[in-house]
Structures are given as C-alpha cells and as structure tokens.
GROMACS .gro file of C-alpha atoms in nm:
model
  375
    1MET     CA    1   0.000   0.000   0.000
    2VAL     CA    2   0.125   0.347  -0.089
    3VAL     CA    3   0.018   0.682   0.049
    4THR     CA    4  -0.219   0.858  -0.192
    5ASP     CA    5  -0.296   1.229  -0.197
    6VAL     CA    6  -0.644   1.308  -0.327
    7ARG     CA    7  -0.643   1.675  -0.427
    8PHE     CA    8  -0.972   1.857  -0.470
    9ALA     CA    9  -1.128   2.201  -0.435
   10PRO     CA   10  -1.436   2.273  -0.221
   11LEU     CA   11  -1.769   2.167  -0.366
   12SER     CA   12  -1.882   2.376  -0.662
   13VAL     CA   13  -2.254   2.449  -0.703
   14GLU     CA   14  -2.440   2.534  -1.025
   15PRO     CA   15  -2.676   2.712  -1.031
   16ALA     CA   16  -2.681   2.891  -0.695
   17PHE     CA   17  -2.963   2.820  -0.451
   18PRO     CA   18  -3.060   2.949  -0.104
   19ARG     CA   19  -2.802   2.859   0.164
   20ASP     CA   20  -2.579   2.689  -0.089
   21THR     CA   21  -2.269   2.820   0.091
   22GLU     CA   22  -2.357   2.617   0.402
   23PHE     CA   23  -2.424   2.315   0.181
   24ARG     CA   24  -2.086   2.354   0.012
   25GLY     CA   25  -1.910   2.370   0.347
   26LEU     CA   26  -2.090   2.071   0.495
   27VAL     CA   27  -2.043   1.839   0.196
   28THR     CA   28  -1.681   1.941   0.144
   29MET     CA   29  -1.593   1.862   0.505
   30ALA     CA   30  -1.787   1.534   0.497
   31VAL     CA   31  -1.595   1.424   0.187
   32GLU     CA   32  -1.264   1.543   0.331
   33LEU     CA   33  -1.309   1.340   0.649
   34GLY     CA   34  -1.457   1.044   0.460
   35LEU     CA   35  -1.161   1.020   0.223
   36SER     CA   36  -0.927   1.017   0.523
   37ASP     CA   37  -1.113   0.711   0.656
   38MET     CA   38  -0.964   0.509   0.368
   39PRO     CA   39  -0.632   0.340   0.449
   40GLY     CA   40  -0.338   0.519   0.290
   41VAL     CA   41  -0.547   0.812   0.161
   42VAL     CA   42  -0.480   1.177   0.249
   43PRO     CA   43  -0.732   1.439   0.128
   44VAL     CA   44  -0.567   1.767   0.033
   45LEU     CA   45  -0.789   2.067  -0.030
   46SER     CA   46  -0.680   2.315  -0.296
   47GLY     CA   47  -0.799   2.665  -0.370
   48THR     CA   48  -0.852   2.750  -0.004
   49ASP     CA   49  -0.653   2.891   0.286
   50ALA     CA   50  -0.838   2.668   0.532
   51PRO     CA   51  -0.637   2.546   0.830
   52SER     CA   52  -0.540   2.188   0.753
   53PRO     CA   53  -0.596   1.891   0.979
   54THR     CA   54  -0.297   1.888   1.213
   55PHE     CA   55  -0.197   1.546   1.076
   56LEU     CA   56  -0.083   1.716   0.755
   57LEU     CA   57   0.200   1.875   0.955
   58SER     CA   58   0.367   1.536   1.003
   59ARG     CA   59   0.237   1.318   0.723
   60PRO     CA   60   0.465   1.119   0.491
   61THR     CA   61   0.519   1.223   0.130
   62ALA     CA   62   0.260   1.074  -0.104
   63ARG     CA   63   0.370   0.824  -0.366
   64ARG     CA   64   0.050   0.861  -0.573
   65LEU     CA   65  -0.130   1.184  -0.661
   66VAL     CA   66  -0.496   1.175  -0.760
   67ASP     CA   67  -0.692   1.477  -0.881
   68ALA     CA   68  -1.059   1.492  -0.788
   69ARG     CA   69  -1.356   1.716  -0.866
   70LEU     CA   70  -1.655   1.764  -0.634
   71ALA     CA   71  -1.965   1.928  -0.782
   72ALA     CA   72  -2.340   1.977  -0.726
   73ARG     CA   73  -2.605   2.060  -0.984
   74GLY     CA   74  -2.976   2.129  -0.958
   75THR     CA   75  -3.208   2.295  -0.709
   76ALA     CA   76  -3.214   2.286  -0.329
   77ASP     CA   77  -3.476   2.006  -0.326
   78ALA     CA   78  -3.334   1.807  -0.621
   79LEU     CA   79  -2.956   1.805  -0.628
   80GLU     CA   80  -2.712   1.581  -0.806
   81LEU     CA   81  -2.375   1.534  -0.636
   82GLU     CA   82  -2.073   1.416  -0.833
   83LEU     CA   83  -1.725   1.309  -0.725
   84GLU     CA   84  -1.479   1.244  -1.007
   85LEU     CA   85  -1.135   1.091  -0.945
   86CYS     CA   86  -0.856   1.080  -1.202
   87VAL     CA   87  -0.606   0.810  -1.103
   88PRO     CA   88  -0.263   0.822  -1.275
   89GLY     CA   89  -0.241   0.560  -1.545
   90GLY     CA   90  -0.616   0.506  -1.553
   91ALA     CA   91  -0.933   0.670  -1.672
   92CYS     CA   92  -1.128   0.925  -1.469
   93THR     CA   93  -1.413   0.770  -1.270
   94SER     CA   94  -1.728   0.954  -1.157
   95THR     CA   95  -1.988   0.865  -0.899
   96VAL     CA   96  -2.319   1.054  -0.907
   97ALA     CA   97  -2.593   1.049  -0.644
   98ALA     CA   98  -2.913   1.246  -0.581
   99CYS     CA   99  -2.997   1.435  -0.262
  100GLY     CA  100  -3.164   1.743  -0.116
  101ARG     CA  101  -2.994   2.035   0.057
  102GLU     CA  102  -3.094   1.913   0.404
  103THR     CA  103  -3.044   1.541   0.328
  104PRO     CA  104  -2.700   1.494   0.170
  105TRP     CA  105  -2.579   1.197   0.372
  106ALA     CA  106  -2.684   0.899   0.160
  107ALA     CA  107  -2.537   1.072  -0.144
  108VAL     CA  108  -2.213   1.151   0.041
  109GLY     CA  109  -2.188   0.783   0.138
  110ALA     CA  110  -2.241   0.678  -0.224
  111LEU     CA  111  -1.974   0.920  -0.348
  112LEU     CA  112  -1.720   0.798  -0.094
  113GLY     CA  113  -1.801   0.436  -0.173
  114GLY     CA  114  -1.734   0.506  -0.540
  115ALA     CA  115  -1.408   0.680  -0.449
  116ALA     CA  116  -1.289   0.382  -0.244
  117GLN     CA  117  -1.360   0.153  -0.538
  118ALA     CA  118  -1.178   0.382  -0.782
  119LEU     CA  119  -0.877   0.400  -0.550
  120GLY     CA  120  -0.875   0.025  -0.495
  121VAL     CA  121  -0.915   0.063  -0.119
  122GLU     CA  122  -1.117  -0.168   0.103
  123VAL     CA  123  -1.306  -0.018   0.396
  124GLU     CA  124  -1.484  -0.180   0.687
  125PRO     CA  125  -1.868  -0.185   0.677
  126ALA     CA  126  -1.882   0.031   0.992
  127VAL     CA  127  -1.669   0.294   0.821
  128ALA     CA  128  -1.894   0.304   0.514
  129ALA     CA  129  -2.201   0.322   0.737
  130ALA     CA  130  -2.063   0.630   0.915
  131TRP     CA  131  -2.037   0.814   0.583
  132SER     CA  132  -2.415   0.801   0.538
  133ARG     CA  133  -2.503   0.886   0.896
  134PRO     CA  134  -2.633   1.242   0.965
  135GLY     CA  135  -2.419   1.445   1.200
  136SER     CA  136  -2.723   1.566   1.393
  137ALA     CA  137  -3.095   1.506   1.418
  138ASP     CA  138  -3.139   1.886   1.419
  139PRO     CA  139  -3.135   2.033   1.065
  140TYR     CA  140  -3.058   2.378   1.202
  141ALA     CA  141  -2.751   2.246   1.387
  142GLU     CA  142  -2.628   2.091   1.063
  143LEU     CA  143  -2.692   2.417   0.879
  144ILE     CA  144  -2.471   2.602   1.128
  145THR     CA  145  -2.208   2.328   1.099
  146GLY     CA  146  -2.208   2.386   0.724
  147ARG     CA  147  -2.171   2.758   0.790
  148ALA     CA  148  -1.877   2.688   1.021
  149ALA     CA  149  -1.712   2.470   0.758
  150ALA     CA  150  -1.772   2.734   0.491
  151GLN     CA  151  -1.606   2.993   0.713
  152LEU     CA  152  -1.313   2.757   0.774
  153TYR     CA  153  -1.269   2.697   0.400
  154GLY     CA  154  -1.291   3.066   0.317
  155LEU     CA  155  -1.620   3.026   0.132
  156SER     CA  156  -1.774   3.294   0.356
  157PRO     CA  157  -1.626   3.586   0.551
  158PRO     CA  158  -1.491   3.521   0.901
  159SER     CA  159  -1.713   3.599   1.197
  160LEU     CA  160  -1.707   3.956   1.322
  161ALA     CA  161  -1.736   3.817   1.676
  162PRO     CA  162  -1.495   3.523   1.692
  163GLY     CA  163  -1.558   3.293   1.987
  164ASP     CA  164  -1.911   3.429   2.048
  165ARG     CA  165  -2.149   3.132   2.050
  166ARG     CA  166  -2.435   3.351   1.930
  167GLU     CA  167  -2.248   3.495   1.633
  168ASP     CA  168  -1.953   3.270   1.546
  169PRO     CA  169  -2.076   2.954   1.363
  170VAL     CA  170  -1.764   2.755   1.458
  171VAL     CA  171  -1.851   2.794   1.825
  172ARG     CA  172  -2.229   2.797   1.780
  173ALA     CA  173  -2.236   2.464   1.592
  174VAL     CA  174  -2.088   2.269   1.884
  175PHE     CA  175  -2.309   2.458   2.128
  176LEU     CA  176  -2.625   2.358   1.938
  177ASP     CA  177  -2.524   1.991   1.918
  178PRO     CA  178  -2.192   1.886   2.072
  179GLY     CA  179  -2.234   1.536   1.927
  180GLN     CA  180  -2.161   1.649   1.571
  181PRO     CA  181  -1.820   1.511   1.463
  182LEU     CA  182  -1.779   1.756   1.175
  183ALA     CA  183  -1.864   2.053   1.398
  184GLN     CA  184  -1.611   1.942   1.660
  185TRP     CA  185  -1.347   1.882   1.392
  186ALA     CA  186  -1.406   2.231   1.251
  187ARG     CA  187  -1.378   2.374   1.603
  188ALA     CA  188  -1.048   2.192   1.663
  189ARG     CA  189  -0.897   2.319   1.340
  190TRP     CA  190  -1.011   2.673   1.417
  191GLU     CA  191  -0.858   2.654   1.766
  192VAL     CA  192  -0.523   2.534   1.631
  193ALA     CA  193  -0.521   2.812   1.370
  194THR     CA  194  -0.619   3.095   1.604
  195THR     CA  195  -0.450   3.016   1.937
  196VAL     CA  196  -0.090   2.976   2.049
  197ASP     CA  197  -0.142   2.668   2.265
  198GLY     CA  198  -0.417   2.490   2.069
  199GLY     CA  199  -0.693   2.632   2.289
  200LYS     CA  200  -0.979   2.385   2.319
  201ALA     CA  201  -0.867   2.178   2.019
  202ALA     CA  202  -0.784   1.869   2.224
  203GLU     CA  203  -1.127   1.873   2.386
  204ALA     CA  204  -1.300   1.918   2.049
  205LEU     CA  205  -1.099   1.637   1.888
  206ALA     CA  206  -1.180   1.401   2.174
  207LYS     CA  207  -1.552   1.473   2.131
  208ALA     CA  208  -1.527   1.432   1.754
  209GLN     CA  209  -1.349   1.098   1.791
  210LEU     CA  210  -1.607   0.979   2.044
  211ALA     CA  211  -1.888   1.069   1.803
  212ARG     CA  212  -1.713   0.906   1.508
  213PRO     CA  213  -1.474   0.633   1.624
  214THR     CA  214  -1.441   0.497   1.268
  215SER     CA  215  -1.236   0.803   1.158
  216PRO     CA  216  -0.865   0.748   1.235
  217LEU     CA  217  -0.770   1.097   1.119
  218LEU     CA  218  -0.939   1.240   1.428
  219THR     CA  219  -0.707   1.026   1.642
  220ALA     CA  220  -0.408   1.123   1.425
  221ASP     CA  221  -0.494   1.488   1.479
  222GLN     CA  222  -0.499   1.424   1.854
  223ALA     CA  223  -0.154   1.264   1.833
  224THR     CA  224  -0.008   1.551   1.631
  225LEU     CA  225  -0.165   1.812   1.858
  226ALA     CA  226  -0.020   1.639   2.166
  227GLY     CA  227   0.326   1.656   2.010
  228LEU     CA  228   0.284   2.021   1.912
  229THR     CA  229   0.189   2.113   2.269
  230GLY     CA  230   0.480   1.925   2.426
  231HIS     CA  231   0.293   1.614   2.543
  232HIS     CA  232   0.532   1.379   2.366
  233ALA     CA  233   0.459   1.065   2.568
  234GLU     CA  234   0.088   1.100   2.495
  235SER     CA  235   0.164   1.163   2.128
  236GLN     CA  236   0.384   0.855   2.105
  237LEU     CA  237   0.125   0.634   2.272
  238THR     CA  238  -0.152   0.757   2.040
  239TRP     CA  239   0.056   0.704   1.727
  240SER     CA  240   0.147   0.355   1.851
  241THR     CA  241  -0.220   0.272   1.900
  242LEU     CA  242  -0.299   0.384   1.546
  243ALA     CA  243  -0.005   0.200   1.394
  244GLU     CA  244  -0.091  -0.126   1.568
  245ALA     CA  245  -0.462  -0.106   1.479
  246GLY     CA  246  -0.400  -0.215   1.121
  247TRP     CA  247  -0.155  -0.181   0.833
  248ASP     CA  248  -0.158   0.180   0.718
  249PRO     CA  249   0.167   0.353   0.612
  250ARG     CA  250   0.030   0.699   0.700
  251TRP     CA  251   0.100   0.649   1.070
  252LEU     CA  252   0.453   0.505   1.062
  253GLU     CA  253   0.661   0.813   0.988
  254PRO     CA  254   0.491   1.031   1.252
  255LEU     CA  255   0.519   0.738   1.497
  256ALA     CA  256   0.895   0.727   1.438
  257GLN     CA  257   0.913   1.103   1.496
  258ALA     CA  258   0.722   1.063   1.822
  259GLN     CA  259   0.948   0.777   1.934
  260LEU     CA  260   1.249   0.999   1.875
  261ALA     CA  261   1.087   1.278   2.077
  262VAL     CA  262   1.061   1.049   2.381
  263GLY     CA  263   1.418   0.922   2.345
  264ARG     CA  264   1.357   0.586   2.178
  265PRO     CA  265   1.574   0.599   1.864
  266GLY     CA  266   1.601   0.219   1.841
  267GLU     CA  267   1.225   0.187   1.825
  268ALA     CA  268   1.214   0.469   1.569
  269LEU     CA  269   1.457   0.280   1.345
  270ALA     CA  270   1.249  -0.037   1.377
  271THR     CA  271   0.935   0.159   1.285
  272LEU     CA  272   1.103   0.305   0.976
  273GLU     CA  273   1.189  -0.049   0.864
  274ARG     CA  274   0.815  -0.120   0.845
  275LEU     CA  275   0.760   0.146   0.580
  276PRO     CA  276   0.688   0.028   0.224
  277ALA     CA  277   0.982   0.009  -0.016
  278GLU     CA  278   0.863   0.322  -0.201
  279SER     CA  279   0.941   0.527   0.109
  280THR     CA  280   1.314   0.497   0.043
  281TRP     CA  281   1.261   0.781  -0.204
  282ASP     CA  282   1.098   1.005   0.058
  283PRO     CA  283   1.341   1.283   0.163
  284GLY     CA  284   1.167   1.311   0.501
  285VAL     CA  285   1.220   0.942   0.569
  286ALA     CA  286   1.585   0.962   0.461
  287GLU     CA  287   1.647   1.251   0.700
  288LEU     CA  288   1.461   1.075   0.980
  289ARG     CA  289   1.680   0.765   0.937
  290VAL     CA  290   1.990   0.981   0.978
  291THR     CA  291   1.852   1.150   1.289
  292ALA     CA  292   1.743   0.823   1.450
  293THR     CA  293   2.070   0.646   1.366
  294GLU     CA  294   2.271   0.932   1.512
  295ALA     CA  295   2.054   0.939   1.825
  296ALA     CA  296   2.107   0.564   1.866
  297GLY     CA  297   2.483   0.622   1.882
  298ILE     CA  298   2.560   0.445   1.555
  299ASP     CA  299   2.867   0.605   1.395
  300GLU     CA  300   2.840   0.487   1.035
  301LEU     CA  301   2.620   0.763   0.896
  302ASP     CA  302   2.775   0.828   0.555
  303PRO     CA  303   2.567   0.574   0.355
  304LEU     CA  304   2.250   0.721   0.506
  305LEU     CA  305   2.369   1.075   0.439
  306ALA     CA  306   2.448   0.976   0.080
  307ARG     CA  307   2.097   0.840   0.041
  308TRP     CA  308   1.949   1.158   0.186
  309GLN     CA  309   2.164   1.358  -0.056
  310GLN     CA  310   2.036   1.148  -0.346
  311VAL     CA  311   1.664   1.181  -0.272
  312ALA     CA  312   1.669   1.544  -0.147
  313SER     CA  313   1.817   1.689  -0.464
  314THR     CA  314   1.807   2.056  -0.358
  315ASN     CA  315   1.884   2.029   0.015
  316PRO     CA  316   2.244   2.125   0.099
  317GLU     CA  317   2.233   1.982   0.454
  318PRO     CA  318   2.325   1.616   0.378
  319VAL     CA  319   2.616   1.730   0.157
  320ARG     CA  320   2.733   1.975   0.422
  321ARG     CA  321   2.730   1.700   0.683
  322ARG     CA  322   2.926   1.464   0.456
  323VAL     CA  323   3.187   1.734   0.405
  324ALA     CA  324   3.210   1.793   0.780
  325SER     CA  325   3.263   1.423   0.856
  326ARG     CA  326   3.555   1.411   0.611
  327VAL     CA  327   3.707   1.723   0.761
  328ARG     CA  328   3.689   1.564   1.106
  329ALA     CA  329   3.873   1.262   0.962
  330ARG     CA  330   4.129   1.501   0.803
  331ASP     CA  331   4.042   1.360   0.460
  332TYR     CA  332   4.048   1.701   0.294
  333ALA     CA  333   4.067   1.565  -0.061
  334ALA     CA  334   3.746   1.366  -0.016
  335ALA     CA  335   3.582   1.667   0.148
  336HIS     CA  336   3.679   1.885  -0.148
  337GLY     CA  337   3.532   1.626  -0.382
  338LEU     CA  338   3.189   1.713  -0.242
  339ILE     CA  339   3.219   2.087  -0.302
  340ALA     CA  340   3.069   2.069  -0.652
  341PRO     CA  341   2.740   1.907  -0.541
  342LEU     CA  342   2.730   2.143  -0.242
  343ARG     CA  343   2.778   2.445  -0.466
  344ALA     CA  344   2.495   2.326  -0.693
  345ARG     CA  345   2.260   2.336  -0.392
  346ASP     CA  346   2.407   2.628  -0.199
  347PRO     CA  347   2.608   2.867  -0.416
  348GLY     CA  348   2.745   3.174  -0.247
  349PRO     CA  349   3.001   3.306   0.002
  350ALA     CA  350   2.960   3.027   0.259
  351THR     CA  351   3.047   2.755   0.009
  352ASP     CA  352   3.327   2.969  -0.136
  353ALA     CA  353   3.479   3.011   0.210
  354LEU     CA  354   3.458   2.638   0.276
  355GLU     CA  355   3.629   2.556  -0.052
  356VAL     CA  356   3.905   2.808   0.018
  357ALA     CA  357   3.968   2.649   0.358
  358LEU     CA  358   3.982   2.300   0.206
  359LEU     CA  359   4.218   2.409  -0.074
  360LEU     CA  360   4.448   2.573   0.180
  361SER     CA  361   4.447   2.250   0.386
  362LEU     CA  362   4.551   2.065   0.070
  363GLY     CA  363   4.831   2.313   0.002
  364ARG     CA  364   4.670   2.432  -0.321
  365LEU     CA  365   4.738   2.798  -0.266
  366GLU     CA  366   4.686   2.921  -0.623
  367ALA     CA  367   4.352   2.741  -0.652
  368ALA     CA  368   4.245   2.889  -0.318
  369ALA     CA  369   4.339   3.237  -0.438
  370GLY     CA  370   4.126   3.183  -0.749
  371VAL     CA  371   3.819   3.098  -0.539
  372ALA     CA  372   3.867   3.364  -0.272
  373PRO     CA  373   3.665   3.683  -0.325
  374PRO     CA  374   3.859   3.992  -0.435
  375GLU     CA  375   3.964   4.227  -0.157
   0.00000   0.00000   0.00000
C-alpha cells in the first residue's frame, strides 16, 4: 500500500440556490473526512486557505497523486452530487448520487463508496455506514455546521465576533449539538489556527473521535496536537495505538518522529523499517533515518547521508554533513570532492569560504586564491 494524496477544491454548485454556501461547506468537510477514513489516503484541499488537519503537519510524502472534482447541480430540493477521481495511469471515474440540501448523507456515502472503489481501497462496513449517517438530528444544527465549515474553507467571511457562541458559527455549531463530529473537527482546526497553545482543540478532537470512532484521522490529529503542545509521551502512545490497529503507512513516519521525541531511537529505526519500499525515495524518511541512527549512537552515517543527498536533490544539509565528517577525519581531498554538489545546492560566500579552507588544507594555494573573493 502506498500513500495517496487526493487533491480537490471545495464543492462547486451550479446554479446557486438558497443557503448553498452552508451546503458547500458541509459536503466538502464530509468528503474530506470520509476520504481520510480510507487506508493510505490523504485528502488535500486546494484553492482555499483553510487550516489543515494537524496530521498534515507530520504526514509522509505521497507516492501517488490523484486529482478529484466535487460538484453539485440542480435545485435545493433536487440536487445531483458528483465526485470524479482521475487516477494516474487510468481513466477518470465519476460517482453521481441524488440528494436534497438538508439530506445529503446517503449521497455523500455513495460518493465515498465510489471513491474507495476507484482508488482500490477496502473499507470496513462500519466505516462506510458512518459516511451516510447524519451528523445531527437537528437540521438547524447541521446548517450552522455547514456555515462553520464554509467559514473555515474561506467560502464565507470570518465571523465579526470570533468565539461568540451567538455569532460565530464555529462555536455555535458545537453549542447547538456537541455530538456532531464535523462541527467538533471544525472547532479543533479553528482553535489550532487561532491560538498559540491549541486552545480547546484537544477537547474538540476528543468529542469528535467519540462521536465518530471509525475516523482514524481524528485520532491522528490528537496525536499531532499532543506533540505540538509538548505532550510527547501521549503523542507517542496515540501514534502507537494507530499504527498497531492495522496496516496503514500513514502512521509510521509520525510514529517514528514521536518515538524519537521520547528518546527511543532504536524503536524509531524499527518503525522506519516497516515502511513500504517506495518510502526509500521520501526525503523526510531519509532525514529521519539519519537523525534516528545518530541518536542511537551508531557512527556509520555516511551511507545514510548519501541516500538523503540522493533523494533530497536541492537540500544542501546532507552534503554539508558529509563534508564535515571528512574534515573531522582530516580527509580534505574527499571533502573537497563534495564541493561541486554542495555548490549546486548552496552557491554563495559560505560555500566559497569552505572551498578556500579546504584548498588551503591541501596546500593548493593558487587554486584557493582563485576561489577567494577579491579584496
């Protein structure tokens, strides 16, 4: 299994109908969370400045990129929802389902079921059932949840009274019905984006996860948030729980990061060994292997640094570190042999000064004079 990014913009509506902005927000968030329920799949919204799920701060690099289109056509009482996915190397596949503005859930479930089939992903029956389940028995509460999502996605202006449960839909939605998973998820993302310490995000994520236990991204967000706020042991335990629940490569890289944060580099290295073979081309994984190996007290880093250099083609850091290790070993000729790839990534005075120092150490005074800047 490889990690797949599904990139899509918020739901488009044609023609406009009353309260279509709330509908756009609600369906977009339902599809975003539903896609994340699929093993190995990461939904990535485009065309919006919305605060991302916190998991996206620590996710692994995708090996497969899929472009999607989410659209609605018709009137408020007779809508047609469509989700089209274009998988690399295959044809584009569309799923279409009918719904009304206040009753989108069966259609959302159908669209996500079609997406899972197009992506070749199997989901548990309980997961699929959650896609079609209304977030609230109160239509007005769902309307406000859609308004909160629309505000989060930038589909509507921000509240003029942020944090006011009478005026701010992000806060009002969870006040009207705290059992709504989408409302709590929106609240958590808003808290992370607008506060220094995460505010009430942890509380909102816990309530969202309780309301929708079939959505692992809610747990992943809790794990990432715990790490961001300095609760590394809690973060490591949560990532471990996710990673052991079933095979899903999304959780392994952040688990290794959390294991490093609590001083368990050996466990981090073992976790990285569980990643699929495609991850050897992930620059983040290559760097993490170097960090974990170094933290474990293993001296032979050069092969790992060379791999990091190979897969991170613009990053000067692995080359710089390889140069430094050769200087420490007084192998100045080998260190100078790495100046060309370093200069390709980091041209400028710092690299010039390093080359001058190496040439002087090698006794190549004329060459050093040629590299040195004019007085």
